[in-house]
Amino acid sequence: MPGLALAIWIVTLLVVALVIVPVAVVLLRRVLNAAWAIERYLADMLEAGVKIAGHTGAIPALDKTLETAAAMHPVAEAIEAKTGVVAGMLAARAEKRAGK
């Protein structure tokens, strides 16, 4: 029996060394390649995210500009109404002078 046990051990070791280990190495290499690709993609995403954050930094200033414009709207309407009255007065004067 020791010869048969030794033969089984040798066959098992050969299967492990010639089949299991190379398959495991190939699979681990594929996992490492995928992990490196993910790392590269994440670095690209970080770079793009930093650029986007830089571009969106002006949004609070834009919000303040919109608030100021909304506050100026009634003033602009009042100015438009007053200049309309002045324009009417000037038109009436021009008609008066043209009629003379």
mmCIF file of C-alpha atoms in Angstrom:
data_model
loop_
_atom_site.group_PDB
_atom_site.id
_atom_site.type_symbol
_atom_site.label_atom_id
_atom_site.label_comp_id
_atom_site.label_asym_id
_atom_site.label_seq_id
_atom_site.Cartn_x
_atom_site.Cartn_y
_atom_site.Cartn_z
ATOM 1 C CA MET A 1 0.000 0.000 0.000
ATOM 2 C CA PRO A 2 2.770 2.496 0.590
ATOM 3 C CA GLY A 3 3.585 2.388 -3.135
ATOM 4 C CA LEU A 4 -0.060 3.129 -4.056
ATOM 5 C CA ALA A 5 -0.282 5.932 -1.475
ATOM 6 C CA LEU A 6 2.920 7.404 -2.817
ATOM 7 C CA ALA A 7 1.595 7.224 -6.373
ATOM 8 C CA ILE A 8 -1.646 8.963 -5.341
ATOM 9 C CA TRP A 9 0.362 11.715 -3.631
ATOM 10 C CA ILE A 10 2.554 12.179 -6.676
ATOM 11 C CA VAL A 11 -0.442 12.327 -9.033
ATOM 12 C CA THR A 12 -2.229 14.757 -6.742
ATOM 13 C CA LEU A 13 0.855 16.986 -6.494
ATOM 14 C CA LEU A 14 1.301 16.903 -10.267
ATOM 15 C CA VAL A 15 -2.356 17.865 -10.831
ATOM 16 C CA VAL A 16 -2.023 20.695 -8.353
ATOM 17 C CA ALA A 17 1.290 21.886 -9.769
ATOM 18 C CA LEU A 18 0.390 21.526 -13.455
ATOM 19 C CA VAL A 19 -3.335 22.419 -13.462
ATOM 20 C CA ILE A 20 -4.562 24.172 -10.324
ATOM 21 C CA VAL A 21 -1.620 26.547 -9.789
ATOM 22 C CA PRO A 22 -1.481 27.822 -13.415
ATOM 23 C CA VAL A 23 -5.263 28.335 -13.457
ATOM 24 C CA ALA A 24 -5.074 30.193 -10.148
ATOM 25 C CA VAL A 25 -2.211 32.348 -11.446
ATOM 26 C CA VAL A 26 -4.150 33.206 -14.627
ATOM 27 C CA LEU A 27 -7.270 34.075 -12.633
ATOM 28 C CA LEU A 28 -5.315 36.181 -10.151
ATOM 29 C CA ARG A 29 -3.609 38.003 -13.041
ATOM 30 C CA ARG A 30 -7.030 38.786 -14.552
ATOM 31 C CA VAL A 31 -8.243 40.079 -11.191
ATOM 32 C CA LEU A 32 -5.157 42.269 -10.838
ATOM 33 C CA ASN A 33 -5.604 43.659 -14.364
ATOM 34 C CA ALA A 34 -9.239 44.464 -13.602
ATOM 35 C CA ALA A 35 -8.244 46.125 -10.313
ATOM 36 C CA TRP A 36 -5.624 48.251 -12.082
ATOM 37 C CA ALA A 37 -8.173 49.242 -14.732
ATOM 38 C CA ILE A 38 -10.635 50.243 -12.003
ATOM 39 C CA GLU A 39 -7.888 52.274 -10.325
ATOM 40 C CA ARG A 40 -7.165 54.091 -13.607
ATOM 41 C CA TYR A 41 -10.866 54.755 -14.184
ATOM 42 C CA LEU A 42 -11.241 56.103 -10.655
ATOM 43 C CA ALA A 43 -8.264 58.415 -11.166
ATOM 44 C CA ASP A 44 -9.890 59.716 -14.370
ATOM 45 C CA MET A 45 -13.191 60.174 -12.543
ATOM 46 C CA LEU A 46 -11.468 62.074 -9.748
ATOM 47 C CA GLU A 47 -9.768 64.387 -12.231
ATOM 48 C CA ALA A 48 -13.066 65.024 -14.028
ATOM 49 C CA GLY A 49 -14.873 65.546 -10.713
ATOM 50 C CA VAL A 50 -12.341 68.141 -9.596
ATOM 51 C CA LYS A 51 -12.788 70.004 -12.879
ATOM 52 C CA ILE A 52 -16.585 69.868 -12.580
ATOM 53 C CA ALA A 53 -16.406 71.141 -9.007
ATOM 54 C CA GLY A 54 -14.234 74.012 -10.212
ATOM 55 C CA HIS A 55 -16.761 74.907 -12.886
ATOM 56 C CA THR A 56 -19.695 74.789 -10.491
ATOM 57 C CA GLY A 57 -17.968 77.024 -7.953
ATOM 58 C CA ALA A 58 -19.610 80.088 -9.510
ATOM 59 C CA ILE A 59 -23.168 78.860 -8.880
ATOM 60 C CA PRO A 60 -23.547 80.732 -5.533
ATOM 61 C CA ALA A 61 -22.462 83.958 -7.252
ATOM 62 C CA LEU A 62 -24.985 83.288 -10.009
ATOM 63 C CA ASP A 63 -27.693 82.783 -7.387
ATOM 64 C CA LYS A 64 -26.817 86.161 -5.845
ATOM 65 C CA THR A 65 -26.921 87.763 -9.293
ATOM 66 C CA LEU A 66 -30.382 86.333 -9.909
ATOM 67 C CA GLU A 67 -31.589 87.572 -6.514
ATOM 68 C CA THR A 68 -30.257 91.045 -7.275
ATOM 69 C CA ALA A 69 -31.904 91.022 -10.701
ATOM 70 C CA ALA A 70 -35.216 90.008 -9.150
ATOM 71 C CA ALA A 71 -34.907 92.827 -6.622
ATOM 72 C CA MET A 72 -34.111 95.292 -9.440
ATOM 73 C CA HIS A 73 -37.123 94.305 -11.553
ATOM 74 C CA PRO A 74 -39.646 96.631 -9.833
ATOM 75 C CA VAL A 75 -37.152 99.495 -10.028
ATOM 76 C CA ALA A 76 -36.657 98.843 -13.744
ATOM 77 C CA GLU A 77 -40.424 98.851 -14.293
ATOM 78 C CA ALA A 78 -40.723 102.194 -12.470
ATOM 79 C CA ILE A 79 -37.902 103.667 -14.568
ATOM 80 C CA GLU A 80 -39.554 102.378 -17.743
ATOM 81 C CA ALA A 81 -42.880 103.937 -16.743
ATOM 82 C CA LYS A 82 -41.255 107.302 -15.979
ATOM 83 C CA THR A 83 -39.246 107.339 -19.194
ATOM 84 C CA GLY A 84 -42.460 106.483 -21.032
ATOM 85 C CA VAL A 85 -44.081 109.600 -19.552
ATOM 86 C CA VAL A 86 -41.050 111.696 -20.503
ATOM 87 C CA ALA A 87 -41.114 110.224 -24.019
ATOM 88 C CA GLY A 88 -44.802 111.115 -24.305
ATOM 89 C CA MET A 89 -44.113 114.673 -23.171
ATOM 90 C CA LEU A 90 -41.277 115.039 -25.676
ATOM 91 C CA ALA A 91 -43.444 113.649 -28.453
ATOM 92 C CA ALA A 92 -46.202 116.106 -27.579
ATOM 93 C CA ARG A 93 -43.702 118.997 -27.669
ATOM 94 C CA ALA A 94 -42.352 117.820 -30.986
ATOM 95 C CA GLU A 95 -45.862 117.684 -32.441
ATOM 96 C CA LYS A 96 -46.588 121.147 -31.098
ATOM 97 C CA ARG A 97 -43.467 122.587 -32.710
ATOM 98 C CA ALA A 98 -44.064 120.730 -35.935
ATOM 99 C CA GLY A 99 -47.614 122.096 -36.052
ATOM 100 C CA LYS A 100 -46.459 125.739 -35.827
#
